[in-house]
Amino acid sequence: MSPSHYCALLPPSLHRHQQQAWQFAGRVYRAPGIEPCLLALQDQHGLSVNLTLCLLYSWWVGRAVDLIAGRYCLEQHGEELARFRAMRRGCKEQLSQLAYLGLLAQELQLEQALQGHLLSALLSGEHKVAADDALAEYLSVHRAQLEQLKNAALMTAV
């Protein structure tokens, strides 16, 4: 499902949060040192960049979240993105630069759709806790990265 199609299914307030969260995620991801931090958490520790950014957004806007629902949503909807990413990485050397950039654009659309699913699950779940607590739990063994991410969010999202 395309991000725009998915957004049409969301209630207006959730749709607004999804758009704001996507813009927030882009700003934070581009902040100095954040991309390698998030990719290391993903590649070395199996954490989701999208879930981390959704939790960070929820913390920034002060919304309670359901991390259990977020993790379940990631299991349900994250596999398509993971398969696509693996395919893209596997054929990088065989494609022209233009074709590879096309795959990157498709991957970005999948990430945006996944983020919409995650945000919906996080904000509408039944077992909500403060986003700060959920973010700390998700990154529990990575406290240094947690502080780096929070600082980047505070500095870039204004």
PDB file of C-alpha atoms in Angstrom:
ATOM      1  CA  MET A   1       0.000   0.000   0.000  1.00  0.00           C
ATOM      2  CA  SER A   2       1.422   3.378  -0.934  1.00  0.00           C
ATOM      3  CA  PRO A   3       1.971   5.996   1.802  1.00  0.00           C
ATOM      4  CA  SER A   4      -0.670   8.298   0.300  1.00  0.00           C
ATOM      5  CA  HIS A   5      -3.218   5.458   0.124  1.00  0.00           C
ATOM      6  CA  TYR A   6      -2.485   4.472   3.711  1.00  0.00           C
ATOM      7  CA  CYS A   7      -2.852   8.086   4.856  1.00  0.00           C
ATOM      8  CA  ALA A   8      -6.346   8.269   3.376  1.00  0.00           C
ATOM      9  CA  LEU A   9      -7.407   5.578   5.874  1.00  0.00           C
ATOM     10  CA  LEU A  10      -6.179   7.468   8.940  1.00  0.00           C
ATOM     11  CA  PRO A  11      -8.314   9.758  11.099  1.00  0.00           C
ATOM     12  CA  PRO A  12      -7.335  13.419  10.520  1.00  0.00           C
ATOM     13  CA  SER A  13      -5.418  13.812  13.801  1.00  0.00           C
ATOM     14  CA  LEU A  14      -3.422  10.623  13.209  1.00  0.00           C
ATOM     15  CA  HIS A  15      -2.809  11.600   9.590  1.00  0.00           C
ATOM     16  CA  ARG A  16      -1.420  14.945  10.819  1.00  0.00           C
ATOM     17  CA  HIS A  17       0.847  13.139  13.293  1.00  0.00           C
ATOM     18  CA  GLN A  18       2.020  10.773  10.552  1.00  0.00           C
ATOM     19  CA  GLN A  19       2.996  13.680   8.299  1.00  0.00           C
ATOM     20  CA  GLN A  20       4.686  15.554  11.133  1.00  0.00           C
ATOM     21  CA  ALA A  21       6.488  12.404  12.266  1.00  0.00           C
ATOM     22  CA  TRP A  22       7.827  11.771   8.756  1.00  0.00           C
ATOM     23  CA  GLN A  23       9.167  15.333   8.500  1.00  0.00           C
ATOM     24  CA  PHE A  24      10.586  15.110  12.024  1.00  0.00           C
ATOM     25  CA  ALA A  25      12.270  11.793  11.214  1.00  0.00           C
ATOM     26  CA  GLY A  26      13.935  13.279   8.143  1.00  0.00           C
ATOM     27  CA  ARG A  27      15.316  16.230  10.094  1.00  0.00           C
ATOM     28  CA  VAL A  28      16.585  14.081  12.943  1.00  0.00           C
ATOM     29  CA  TYR A  29      18.054  11.437  10.597  1.00  0.00           C
ATOM     30  CA  ARG A  30      20.069  14.142   8.785  1.00  0.00           C
ATOM     31  CA  ALA A  31      21.425  15.637  12.031  1.00  0.00           C
ATOM     32  CA  PRO A  32      25.190  15.197  12.439  1.00  0.00           C
ATOM     33  CA  GLY A  33      26.094  11.710  13.653  1.00  0.00           C
ATOM     34  CA  ILE A  34      22.529  10.379  13.761  1.00  0.00           C
ATOM     35  CA  GLU A  35      22.441   8.339  10.549  1.00  0.00           C
ATOM     36  CA  PRO A  36      25.455   6.186  11.525  1.00  0.00           C
ATOM     37  CA  CYS A  37      24.090   5.845  15.057  1.00  0.00           C
ATOM     38  CA  LEU A  38      20.707   4.594  13.834  1.00  0.00           C
ATOM     39  CA  LEU A  39      22.196   2.327  11.179  1.00  0.00           C
ATOM     40  CA  ALA A  40      24.524   0.756  13.764  1.00  0.00           C
ATOM     41  CA  LEU A  41      21.546   0.116  16.049  1.00  0.00           C
ATOM     42  CA  GLN A  42      19.762  -1.475  13.089  1.00  0.00           C
ATOM     43  CA  ASP A  43      22.598  -3.485  11.542  1.00  0.00           C
ATOM     44  CA  GLN A  44      24.454  -4.542  14.692  1.00  0.00           C
ATOM     45  CA  HIS A  45      21.633  -4.831  17.212  1.00  0.00           C
ATOM     46  CA  GLY A  46      18.517  -5.520  15.139  1.00  0.00           C
ATOM     47  CA  LEU A  47      16.664  -2.407  16.229  1.00  0.00           C
ATOM     48  CA  SER A  48      14.323  -0.669  13.806  1.00  0.00           C
ATOM     49  CA  VAL A  49      15.280   2.803  12.597  1.00  0.00           C
ATOM     50  CA  ASN A  50      11.606   3.519  11.913  1.00  0.00           C
ATOM     51  CA  LEU A  51      10.385   2.378  15.317  1.00  0.00           C
ATOM     52  CA  THR A  52      13.171   4.325  17.018  1.00  0.00           C
ATOM     53  CA  LEU A  53      12.257   7.481  15.103  1.00  0.00           C
ATOM     54  CA  CYS A  54       8.539   7.019  15.843  1.00  0.00           C
ATOM     55  CA  LEU A  55       9.284   6.626  19.535  1.00  0.00           C
ATOM     56  CA  LEU A  56      11.535   9.672  19.417  1.00  0.00           C
ATOM     57  CA  TYR A  57       8.792  11.691  17.696  1.00  0.00           C
ATOM     58  CA  SER A  58       6.237  10.563  20.283  1.00  0.00           C
ATOM     59  CA  TRP A  59       8.617  11.612  23.043  1.00  0.00           C
ATOM     60  CA  TRP A  60       9.172  14.977  21.372  1.00  0.00           C
ATOM     61  CA  VAL A  61       5.427  15.715  21.101  1.00  0.00           C
ATOM     62  CA  GLY A  62       4.714  14.270  24.550  1.00  0.00           C
ATOM     63  CA  ARG A  63       2.427  11.397  23.522  1.00  0.00           C
ATOM     64  CA  ALA A  64       2.067   8.161  25.436  1.00  0.00           C
ATOM     65  CA  VAL A  65       2.688   5.059  23.328  1.00  0.00           C
ATOM     66  CA  ASP A  66       2.129   1.328  23.366  1.00  0.00           C
ATOM     67  CA  LEU A  67       5.527  -0.253  22.685  1.00  0.00           C
ATOM     68  CA  ILE A  68       3.996  -3.734  22.651  1.00  0.00           C
ATOM     69  CA  ALA A  69       1.674  -2.693  19.819  1.00  0.00           C
ATOM     70  CA  GLY A  70       4.596  -1.011  18.044  1.00  0.00           C
ATOM     71  CA  ARG A  71       6.734  -4.151  18.203  1.00  0.00           C
ATOM     72  CA  TYR A  72       3.834  -6.306  17.010  1.00  0.00           C
ATOM     73  CA  CYS A  73       3.200  -3.891  14.136  1.00  0.00           C
ATOM     74  CA  LEU A  74       6.867  -4.052  13.195  1.00  0.00           C
ATOM     75  CA  GLU A  75       6.650  -7.861  13.054  1.00  0.00           C
ATOM     76  CA  GLN A  76       3.546  -7.625  10.859  1.00  0.00           C
ATOM     77  CA  HIS A  77       4.627  -4.861   8.480  1.00  0.00           C
ATOM     78  CA  GLY A  78       8.423  -4.663   8.664  1.00  0.00           C
ATOM     79  CA  GLU A  79       9.197  -7.816   6.721  1.00  0.00           C
ATOM     80  CA  GLU A  80       8.366  -6.311   3.312  1.00  0.00           C
ATOM     81  CA  LEU A  81      10.813  -3.463   3.907  1.00  0.00           C
ATOM     82  CA  ALA A  82      13.501  -5.853   5.167  1.00  0.00           C
ATOM     83  CA  ARG A  83      13.153  -8.067   2.081  1.00  0.00           C
ATOM     84  CA  PHE A  84      13.245  -5.077  -0.251  1.00  0.00           C
ATOM     85  CA  ARG A  85      16.300  -3.623   1.502  1.00  0.00           C
ATOM     86  CA  ALA A  86      18.145  -6.940   1.225  1.00  0.00           C
ATOM     87  CA  MET A  87      17.265  -7.184  -2.472  1.00  0.00           C
ATOM     88  CA  ARG A  88      18.423  -3.609  -3.092  1.00  0.00           C
ATOM     89  CA  ARG A  89      21.721  -4.175  -1.310  1.00  0.00           C
ATOM     90  CA  GLY A  90      22.256  -7.463  -3.121  1.00  0.00           C
ATOM     91  CA  CYS A  91      21.902  -6.021  -6.589  1.00  0.00           C
ATOM     92  CA  LYS A  92      23.668  -2.696  -6.020  1.00  0.00           C
ATOM     93  CA  GLU A  93      26.728  -3.649  -8.092  1.00  0.00           C
ATOM     94  CA  GLN A  94      24.618  -4.923 -11.000  1.00  0.00           C
ATOM     95  CA  LEU A  95      22.492  -1.809 -11.518  1.00  0.00           C
ATOM     96  CA  SER A  96      23.091   1.536 -13.137  1.00  0.00           C
ATOM     97  CA  GLN A  97      23.188   4.484 -10.780  1.00  0.00           C
ATOM     98  CA  LEU A  98      19.779   5.634 -12.044  1.00  0.00           C
ATOM     99  CA  ALA A  99      18.200   2.217 -11.464  1.00  0.00           C
ATOM    100  CA  TYR A 100      19.733   2.029  -8.002  1.00  0.00           C
ATOM    101  CA  LEU A 101      18.414   5.491  -7.124  1.00  0.00           C
ATOM    102  CA  GLY A 102      14.976   4.284  -8.220  1.00  0.00           C
ATOM    103  CA  LEU A 103      15.223   1.398  -5.768  1.00  0.00           C
ATOM    104  CA  LEU A 104      16.267   3.788  -3.015  1.00  0.00           C
ATOM    105  CA  ALA A 105      13.194   5.927  -3.756  1.00  0.00           C
ATOM    106  CA  GLN A 106      10.962   2.835  -3.544  1.00  0.00           C
ATOM    107  CA  GLU A 107      12.571   1.870  -0.259  1.00  0.00           C
ATOM    108  CA  LEU A 108      11.888   5.336   1.109  1.00  0.00           C
ATOM    109  CA  GLN A 109       8.195   4.946   0.203  1.00  0.00           C
ATOM    110  CA  LEU A 110       8.107   1.605   2.021  1.00  0.00           C
ATOM    111  CA  GLU A 111       9.745   3.228   5.045  1.00  0.00           C
ATOM    112  CA  GLN A 112       7.167   6.005   5.065  1.00  0.00           C
ATOM    113  CA  ALA A 113       4.314   3.490   4.875  1.00  0.00           C
ATOM    114  CA  LEU A 114       5.861   1.423   7.675  1.00  0.00           C
ATOM    115  CA  GLN A 115       6.279   4.512   9.794  1.00  0.00           C
ATOM    116  CA  GLY A 116       2.583   5.286   9.287  1.00  0.00           C
ATOM    117  CA  HIS A 117       1.646   1.803  10.480  1.00  0.00           C
ATOM    118  CA  LEU A 118       3.993   2.070  13.458  1.00  0.00           C
ATOM    119  CA  LEU A 119       2.772   5.469  14.552  1.00  0.00           C
ATOM    120  CA  SER A 120      -0.833   4.329  14.309  1.00  0.00           C
ATOM    121  CA  ALA A 121      -0.090   1.266  16.453  1.00  0.00           C
ATOM    122  CA  LEU A 122       1.960   3.199  18.987  1.00  0.00           C
ATOM    123  CA  LEU A 123      -0.636   5.937  19.479  1.00  0.00           C
ATOM    124  CA  SER A 124      -3.739   3.755  19.481  1.00  0.00           C
ATOM    125  CA  GLY A 125      -2.553   0.755  21.505  1.00  0.00           C
ATOM    126  CA  GLU A 126      -4.093  -0.199  24.831  1.00  0.00           C
ATOM    127  CA  HIS A 127      -0.932  -0.494  26.975  1.00  0.00           C
ATOM    128  CA  LYS A 128       0.381   3.061  26.800  1.00  0.00           C
ATOM    129  CA  VAL A 129       3.302   4.388  28.777  1.00  0.00           C
ATOM    130  CA  ALA A 130       5.188   7.658  28.513  1.00  0.00           C
ATOM    131  CA  ALA A 131       7.122   7.756  25.252  1.00  0.00           C
ATOM    132  CA  ASP A 132      10.298   8.515  27.204  1.00  0.00           C
ATOM    133  CA  ASP A 133       9.895   5.233  29.109  1.00  0.00           C
ATOM    134  CA  ALA A 134       9.129   3.304  25.909  1.00  0.00           C
ATOM    135  CA  LEU A 135      12.139   4.819  24.146  1.00  0.00           C
ATOM    136  CA  ALA A 136      14.369   4.001  27.122  1.00  0.00           C
ATOM    137  CA  GLU A 137      13.070   0.424  27.175  1.00  0.00           C
ATOM    138  CA  TYR A 138      13.558  -0.052  23.432  1.00  0.00           C
ATOM    139  CA  LEU A 139      17.118   1.272  23.618  1.00  0.00           C
ATOM    140  CA  SER A 140      17.747  -0.140  27.098  1.00  0.00           C
ATOM    141  CA  VAL A 141      21.280  -1.385  26.478  1.00  0.00           C
ATOM    142  CA  HIS A 142      22.151   1.572  24.287  1.00  0.00           C
ATOM    143  CA  ARG A 143      21.882   4.521  26.711  1.00  0.00           C
ATOM    144  CA  ALA A 144      24.576   6.595  24.966  1.00  0.00           C
ATOM    145  CA  GLN A 145      22.657   6.400  21.686  1.00  0.00           C
ATOM    146  CA  LEU A 146      19.439   7.325  23.488  1.00  0.00           C
ATOM    147  CA  GLU A 147      20.928  10.579  24.752  1.00  0.00           C
ATOM    148  CA  GLN A 148      22.482  11.315  21.343  1.00  0.00           C
ATOM    149  CA  LEU A 149      19.115  10.787  19.640  1.00  0.00           C
ATOM    150  CA  LYS A 150      17.229  12.920  22.159  1.00  0.00           C
ATOM    151  CA  ASN A 151      19.741  15.739  21.814  1.00  0.00           C
ATOM    152  CA  ALA A 152      19.493  15.611  18.017  1.00  0.00           C
ATOM    153  CA  ALA A 153      15.696  15.674  18.234  1.00  0.00           C
ATOM    154  CA  LEU A 154      15.743  18.705  20.478  1.00  0.00           C
ATOM    155  CA  MET A 155      18.236  20.565  18.297  1.00  0.00           C
ATOM    156  CA  THR A 156      16.810  19.781  14.842  1.00  0.00           C
ATOM    157  CA  ALA A 157      13.078  19.667  15.316  1.00  0.00           C
ATOM    158  CA  VAL A 158      12.478  23.302  16.152  1.00  0.00           C
TER     159      VAL A 158
END
